Structures are given as C-alpha cells and as structure tokens.
Amino acid sequence: MSPEDITRRLEIDALYADYAHCLDNDELGAWPEFFTEDCAYRITSAENFEAGLPLGIVYATSKAMLVDRVMALRKANIYEPQRYRHLIGALKIGAAEDGVVPVVANLIVVRTMQDGEMMLFAAGRSVDRLVRQGEGWKFAKKDIVLDSRQIDTLLSIPL
Amino acid sequence: MSPEDITRRLEIDALYADYAHCLDNDELGAWPEFFTEDCAYRITSAENFEAGLPLGIVYATSKAMLVDRVMALRKANIYEPQRYRHLIGALKIGAAEDGVVPVVANLIVVRTMQDGEMMLFAAGRSVDRLVRQGEGWKFAKKDIVLDSRQIDTLLSIPL
Amino acid sequence: MSPEDITRRLEIDALYADYAHCLDNDELGAWPEFFTEDCAYRITSAENFEAGLPLGIVYATSKAMLVDRVMALRKANIYEPQRYRHLIGALKIGAAEDGVVPVVANLIVVRTMQDGEMMLFAAGRSVDRLVRQGEGWKFAKKDIVLDSRQIDTLLSIPL
C-alpha cells in the first residue's frame, strides 16, 4: 500500500466519522457541506436500488436542494425529542477512476426516544462516490440503500 | 508503527469490510474464497468456546466443506426474503507468529424481514487467524463465538 | 497526513478496540489501566452533558476510584449471566493540544441475556481526552454520554 493509499483510506475513514457526528449532533446546517455542488443524494430501498429504479424516498440532485431540505425540516419540526446514533462500518474503498473514489459502507442507526426507549431505526448501506475538493473529500453521490421497506418514518431526517 | 505494520492493519481492516459485504450482498459463492484450503471454520456459543468444547453449531475443516455448505444452502433456500447487515468493529490485531496473525473482532448482525421489521440477529466476536496468500489475506481459522445461546435460527447462513 | 498522524490514528483505533474487548470479556481488573492516575471518568445523560451539569450517574476523579469501583462490582455481583458487546465507531480524532488529543466516538452496546435474548443496552457517544504515556495512550478524561435517560440499569457495569 502506497503512502497515498494509506492517507486516502484514513482520510475517508475520518470523513465518515465526521458525517456521522454531524447528523447525530443534529448539526443539519453543516450537513450539505459534505456534498459537491452538483451532488446526487438519495434514500431508497434495497429493492428499488437493485431493480435500478432511479427515484427514492428522498431525492436531491444538487447541494442547493439539500440546503432547502434542511430548511424545510427545521420549519416542520418545532421540537424533535428523539436522538439518533449512527454506526458506520465495513468501508469498502475502491480504486479511484478519473478522480472519483467509489465507497460502500454498512450503516445502522439506533433511535432513542424521549422516554429512553432505544430501537433499530435503519439498517442498510451507503453506496457513495467521493471526489477530492480543496482540503478534503466531498460526496459527489450518495445512495442510502435501506434493507427495510418501512421507510415512511425516515422522511424526517437525513441519513 | 512501521510501514509494514500500518499496511498490514489497513489491509486486514479492508478484508473484514469485504467479508461483511460478501455476506450482506448474499454473494455466498464468493464466501469460501476468504478461507485457506485447510481452514477451520466454526460457529459456536460463548459457553462452548470458553469451556474449550471443540464442536460448534456449524463446523468445517476445509474450504471444500464451505463450498459444499453453500451449495446445500442454495438448494435448501429457494427464496430468502430477509436481509442481513453486519457491523464488525473493535479489530484487535495481534503480532504475527510464524506468518499467522491473530485477530479478534466484535460483531453485530441486524436482520430485516420482508415486512420491514428489523431485529438484532446475532452478537458476538470473531476469533480468527489470518495468513497471507498471494495478493491478500485469508482466514486459516475463524471461530464465530456468539453471545446468545438461541442459535437454532443461525443454521441457515454463514456469519 | 504525516507518518506521525497515521501512526497516532491507528494506535488510537487499536486502543478503542482493546477497550471494547476488555469490557466485553469482563476483564474488569484491567479496565482501570486504560486511564491516567488523575483521570476523570463519567457516565452521564446527553441532557445533563449538554446542560453542562458536572455530575453523572457514575463519577470518578482518579484511577484509584475506578479500582475501588471494580472491587465493589465484584463483591456485589456474585453471578452475572448476561453478556455485553460493544460496537465503537466514527472515531473523530482532533488535533493534539499540549499533548492532549480529543476524541469523540459513537457507541452502541448490545446485551445478551442468559436465555439468549438480545437487546440494545446503550447508545451514545464517548467524549474523551487522550494522553500518551510510556508505550501507549491513556484516557485522561472519558465522558460516556448516553442518548437514553433510562440509566438506572447501567449502574452495574462500566462502559
């Protein structure tokens, strides 16, 4: 493994950690900053993903749409007492092609309700394409592919 | 940490990521390729493991047995609607001895049923011995040691 | 990323793996060794943490207090049939300041009861400060910040 490979791997590992903490700390204003201007972001089901269906439950084709989404969420949710905790693992980092690095990661999110009850909220994988921009890496594409089809409750927050 | 140590650690980290995705993508035909020809693979309970009992719920002493097992699974399960998601973490990588690297990892598997219900399917650790072969690392030994004793439902899939 | 940064990151990653296995193997006698002599250790709720309240459900201001705690636990719990499994991820490793490295990690603990039932036991983050001592890293400060407020059951074991 070359020094460049080692650094790339550790930088990408750190990126996913930052991403998890951004969401879990409910710092949604910073969330779009993880993406490129013309990013594609989607939350979809494994069935739709495997069937090649383009649309998802959440679908954005630019960072501006992510910003809009955050603002809409902020207006809609006056008070959100639940907390989310992401575990992201099994980062499978592919070879760069034309500066784009494909990454697939496993994802489990635990939700804790106001009364303290914990539940599995989401399980799936994140199928991503990363590009280097300036000092760090950005998501040019992120497909959150959920194992579960009970996705109505997922509308409210980014994953 | 020497450059060799760093590379070894990151290669092993990547191996576990590949292993998780192989299983979660239901690519069972590729699963035996993670093992050496004369590997020992076992799924056992923590109680049996700590008592030094040799047998497990699943027990194989060669890669050929793993291949047989995959074929049997493929015949038995016409249709498997559930999905599995592995989170593997806390990789404790020991010092190599005679080319064998001991690794212990924590393991949680979430199962999502066809109706979308998610549940904890397995929790435990993977007690492994890795050897370098050609371009990568293989499991010479893998003991999946489950915390739970409810192991009847685990017969159907590799972990 | 400098060779020093790379090594630091991988050493800290290994520290958290060792910490998880220490607890999950119920090797509580070794647990205080992860801390400095004058460490601060706390288990608290996210609400208390965010409100800046100093006290927690568990609170220690030295390694000696952690040793005392382990001895008290050993006396109180004649037999503990349940098992715990830690998944620690999303390590956000900050820049060292005066030799102190801030780290935040996500944390999920699964408990398996004697009858085999698995449950989510804890979810949250670990807000830590590490220092280098001799051959390795020690926790000078560890705040386990739990998302859940159902913390009465957490009194019995360290996290």
Short mmCIF file of N, CA and C in Angstrom, two decimals, chain B residues 19-92:
data_model
loop_
_atom_site.label_atom_id
_atom_site.label_comp_id
_atom_site.label_asym_id
_atom_site.label_seq_id
_atom_site.Cartn_x
_atom_site.Cartn_y
_atom_site.Cartn_z
N TYR B 19 -15.43 -8.95 3.61
CA TYR B 19 -16.13 -10.13 4.13
C TYR B 19 -17.58 -9.77 4.49
N ALA B 20 -17.76 -8.65 5.16
CA ALA B 20 -19.12 -8.22 5.54
C ALA B 20 -19.99 -8.00 4.30
N HIS B 21 -19.45 -7.34 3.31
CA HIS B 21 -20.26 -7.05 2.12
C HIS B 21 -20.55 -8.32 1.33
N CYS B 22 -19.61 -9.24 1.31
CA CYS B 22 -19.86 -10.52 0.63
C CYS B 22 -21.09 -11.19 1.23
N LEU B 23 -21.15 -11.27 2.54
CA LEU B 23 -22.28 -11.93 3.19
C LEU B 23 -23.56 -11.11 3.04
N ASP B 24 -23.46 -9.81 3.25
CA ASP B 24 -24.67 -8.98 3.23
C ASP B 24 -25.24 -8.85 1.82
N ASN B 25 -24.37 -8.99 0.82
CA ASN B 25 -24.86 -8.98 -0.57
C ASN B 25 -25.32 -10.36 -1.03
N ASP B 26 -25.27 -11.32 -0.09
CA ASP B 26 -25.70 -12.68 -0.39
C ASP B 26 -24.88 -13.29 -1.54
N GLU B 27 -23.60 -12.93 -1.59
CA GLU B 27 -22.71 -13.49 -2.61
C GLU B 27 -22.01 -14.71 -2.04
N LEU B 28 -22.79 -15.71 -1.70
CA LEU B 28 -22.24 -16.84 -0.96
C LEU B 28 -21.24 -17.65 -1.77
N GLY B 29 -21.35 -17.59 -3.09
CA GLY B 29 -20.38 -18.31 -3.93
C GLY B 29 -18.97 -17.80 -3.73
N ALA B 30 -18.83 -16.54 -3.37
CA ALA B 30 -17.50 -15.95 -3.16
C ALA B 30 -17.02 -16.14 -1.73
N TRP B 31 -17.91 -16.52 -0.85
CA TRP B 31 -17.56 -16.59 0.58
C TRP B 31 -16.40 -17.56 0.88
N PRO B 32 -16.39 -18.80 0.32
CA PRO B 32 -15.28 -19.70 0.65
C PRO B 32 -13.92 -19.15 0.21
N GLU B 33 -13.91 -18.22 -0.73
CA GLU B 33 -12.63 -17.67 -1.20
C GLU B 33 -11.91 -16.85 -0.14
N PHE B 34 -12.60 -16.51 0.92
CA PHE B 34 -11.93 -15.80 2.02
C PHE B 34 -11.08 -16.73 2.88
N PHE B 35 -11.15 -18.03 2.61
CA PHE B 35 -10.51 -19.01 3.50
C PHE B 35 -9.39 -19.78 2.79
N THR B 36 -8.48 -20.31 3.60
CA THR B 36 -7.44 -21.20 3.06
C THR B 36 -8.05 -22.57 2.76
N GLU B 37 -7.33 -23.36 1.98
CA GLU B 37 -7.82 -24.69 1.61
C GLU B 37 -8.10 -25.56 2.84
N ASP B 38 -7.22 -25.48 3.83
CA ASP B 38 -7.37 -26.35 5.02
C ASP B 38 -7.84 -25.55 6.24
N CYS B 39 -8.72 -24.60 5.98
CA CYS B 39 -9.21 -23.72 7.05
C CYS B 39 -10.06 -24.48 8.07
N ALA B 40 -10.18 -23.88 9.23
CA ALA B 40 -11.15 -24.35 10.23
C ALA B 40 -12.16 -23.23 10.44
N TYR B 41 -13.43 -23.53 10.23
CA TYR B 41 -14.50 -22.53 10.39
C TYR B 41 -15.53 -23.09 11.34
N ARG B 42 -15.99 -22.27 12.23
CA ARG B 42 -16.91 -22.74 13.24
C ARG B 42 -17.82 -21.62 13.70
N ILE B 43 -19.08 -21.93 13.95
CA ILE B 43 -19.97 -21.04 14.70
C ILE B 43 -20.27 -21.76 16.00
N THR B 44 -20.01 -21.09 17.10
CA THR B 44 -20.20 -21.75 18.39
C THR B 44 -20.73 -20.74 19.40
N SER B 45 -21.12 -21.23 20.56
CA SER B 45 -21.60 -20.33 21.61
C SER B 45 -20.43 -19.93 22.50
N ALA B 46 -20.59 -18.78 23.16
CA ALA B 46 -19.55 -18.32 24.08
C ALA B 46 -19.29 -19.36 25.16
N GLU B 47 -20.34 -19.99 25.62
CA GLU B 47 -20.17 -21.01 26.66
C GLU B 47 -19.33 -22.18 26.19
N ASN B 48 -19.64 -22.68 25.03
CA ASN B 48 -18.86 -23.80 24.49
C ASN B 48 -17.42 -23.38 24.22
N PHE B 49 -17.26 -22.18 23.69
CA PHE B 49 -15.92 -21.69 23.36
C PHE B 49 -15.07 -21.58 24.62
N GLU B 50 -15.67 -21.01 25.67
CA GLU B 50 -14.90 -20.80 26.91
C GLU B 50 -14.64 -22.12 27.64
N ALA B 51 -15.51 -23.09 27.42
CA ALA B 51 -15.29 -24.41 28.02
C ALA B 51 -14.32 -25.25 27.19
N GLY B 52 -13.87 -24.71 26.05
CA GLY B 52 -12.92 -25.44 25.22
C GLY B 52 -13.54 -26.59 24.44
N LEU B 53 -14.86 -26.59 24.32
CA LEU B 53 -15.51 -27.67 23.58
C LEU B 53 -15.24 -27.47 22.08
N PRO B 54 -14.82 -28.52 21.41
CA PRO B 54 -14.36 -28.34 20.04
C PRO B 54 -15.47 -28.12 19.02
N LEU B 55 -16.60 -28.73 19.21
CA LEU B 55 -17.62 -28.69 18.17
C LEU B 55 -18.46 -27.42 18.26
N GLY B 56 -19.13 -27.10 17.18
CA GLY B 56 -19.99 -25.93 17.14
C GLY B 56 -21.28 -26.26 16.44
N ILE B 57 -22.09 -25.24 16.24
CA ILE B 57 -23.34 -25.44 15.50
C ILE B 57 -23.01 -25.64 14.03
N VAL B 58 -22.01 -24.90 13.59
CA VAL B 58 -21.50 -25.10 12.23
C VAL B 58 -20.02 -25.41 12.39
N TYR B 59 -19.55 -26.34 11.61
CA TYR B 59 -18.19 -26.82 11.80
C TYR B 59 -17.66 -27.28 10.46
N ALA B 60 -16.56 -26.70 10.01
CA ALA B 60 -15.95 -27.13 8.75
C ALA B 60 -14.44 -27.15 8.94
N THR B 61 -13.79 -28.10 8.30
CA THR B 61 -12.34 -28.22 8.44
C THR B 61 -11.63 -28.10 7.10
N SER B 62 -12.31 -27.55 6.13
CA SER B 62 -11.66 -27.27 4.85
C SER B 62 -12.52 -26.30 4.05
N LYS B 63 -11.89 -25.66 3.10
CA LYS B 63 -12.62 -24.77 2.19
C LYS B 63 -13.63 -25.58 1.38
N ALA B 64 -13.27 -26.81 1.02
CA ALA B 64 -14.20 -27.65 0.25
C ALA B 64 -15.51 -27.86 1.01
N MET B 65 -15.42 -27.99 2.34
CA MET B 65 -16.64 -28.14 3.14
C MET B 65 -17.48 -26.86 3.12
N LEU B 66 -16.81 -25.72 3.07
CA LEU B 66 -17.55 -24.45 2.98
C LEU B 66 -18.28 -24.36 1.64
N VAL B 67 -17.61 -24.81 0.59
CA VAL B 67 -18.24 -24.81 -0.73
C VAL B 67 -19.47 -25.72 -0.73
N ASP B 68 -19.32 -26.90 -0.15
CA ASP B 68 -20.46 -27.83 -0.03
C ASP B 68 -21.61 -27.18 0.72
N ARG B 69 -21.24 -26.50 1.79
CA ARG B 69 -22.26 -25.87 2.62
C ARG B 69 -23.04 -24.82 1.83
N VAL B 70 -22.34 -24.03 1.06
CA VAL B 70 -23.01 -23.01 0.26
C VAL B 70 -23.96 -23.66 -0.73
N MET B 71 -23.52 -24.75 -1.36
CA MET B 71 -24.39 -25.44 -2.33
C MET B 71 -25.63 -26.00 -1.64
N ALA B 72 -25.45 -26.55 -0.44
CA ALA B 72 -26.60 -27.08 0.31
C ALA B 72 -27.57 -25.96 0.66
N LEU B 73 -27.01 -24.82 1.06
CA LEU B 73 -27.87 -23.67 1.40
C LEU B 73 -28.65 -23.21 0.18
N ARG B 74 -28.00 -23.17 -0.95
CA ARG B 74 -28.64 -22.71 -2.18
C ARG B 74 -29.79 -23.63 -2.58
N LYS B 75 -29.60 -24.94 -2.35
CA LYS B 75 -30.67 -25.89 -2.66
C LYS B 75 -31.82 -25.78 -1.68
N ALA B 76 -31.47 -25.57 -0.41
CA ALA B 76 -32.50 -25.59 0.64
C ALA B 76 -33.37 -24.33 0.60
N ASN B 77 -32.74 -23.22 0.32
CA ASN B 77 -33.48 -21.96 0.41
C ASN B 77 -33.85 -21.46 -0.97
N ILE B 78 -35.05 -21.81 -1.38
CA ILE B 78 -35.50 -21.35 -2.69
C ILE B 78 -35.59 -19.83 -2.70
N TYR B 79 -36.06 -19.29 -1.60
CA TYR B 79 -36.33 -17.85 -1.57
C TYR B 79 -36.09 -17.35 -0.16
N GLU B 80 -35.19 -16.41 -0.05
CA GLU B 80 -34.86 -15.88 1.28
C GLU B 80 -35.16 -14.40 1.31
N PRO B 81 -36.29 -14.03 1.81
CA PRO B 81 -36.66 -12.61 1.72
C PRO B 81 -35.94 -11.73 2.73
N GLN B 82 -35.37 -12.29 3.77
CA GLN B 82 -34.76 -11.42 4.78
C GLN B 82 -33.38 -10.94 4.32
N ARG B 83 -32.96 -9.83 4.89
CA ARG B 83 -31.64 -9.27 4.60
C ARG B 83 -30.85 -9.15 5.90
N TYR B 84 -29.54 -9.29 5.77
CA TYR B 84 -28.66 -9.21 6.93
C TYR B 84 -27.69 -8.05 6.75
N ARG B 85 -27.34 -7.44 7.84
CA ARG B 85 -26.39 -6.33 7.80
C ARG B 85 -25.39 -6.53 8.92
N HIS B 86 -24.12 -6.69 8.55
CA HIS B 86 -23.05 -6.91 9.53
C HIS B 86 -22.41 -5.59 9.94
N LEU B 87 -22.23 -5.41 11.22
CA LEU B 87 -21.28 -4.41 11.69
C LEU B 87 -20.17 -5.13 12.41
N ILE B 88 -18.96 -4.93 11.93
CA ILE B 88 -17.79 -5.58 12.51
C ILE B 88 -16.89 -4.46 13.01
N GLY B 89 -16.47 -4.55 14.26
CA GLY B 89 -15.65 -3.47 14.80
C GLY B 89 -14.68 -3.98 15.83
N ALA B 90 -13.97 -3.03 16.46
CA ALA B 90 -13.04 -3.36 17.53
C ALA B 90 -12.04 -4.42 17.10
N LEU B 91 -11.44 -4.23 15.93
CA LEU B 91 -10.43 -5.19 15.44
C LEU B 91 -9.19 -5.14 16.31
N LYS B 92 -8.94 -6.23 17.01
CA LYS B 92 -7.76 -6.35 17.84
C LYS B 92 -6.78 -7.26 17.09
#
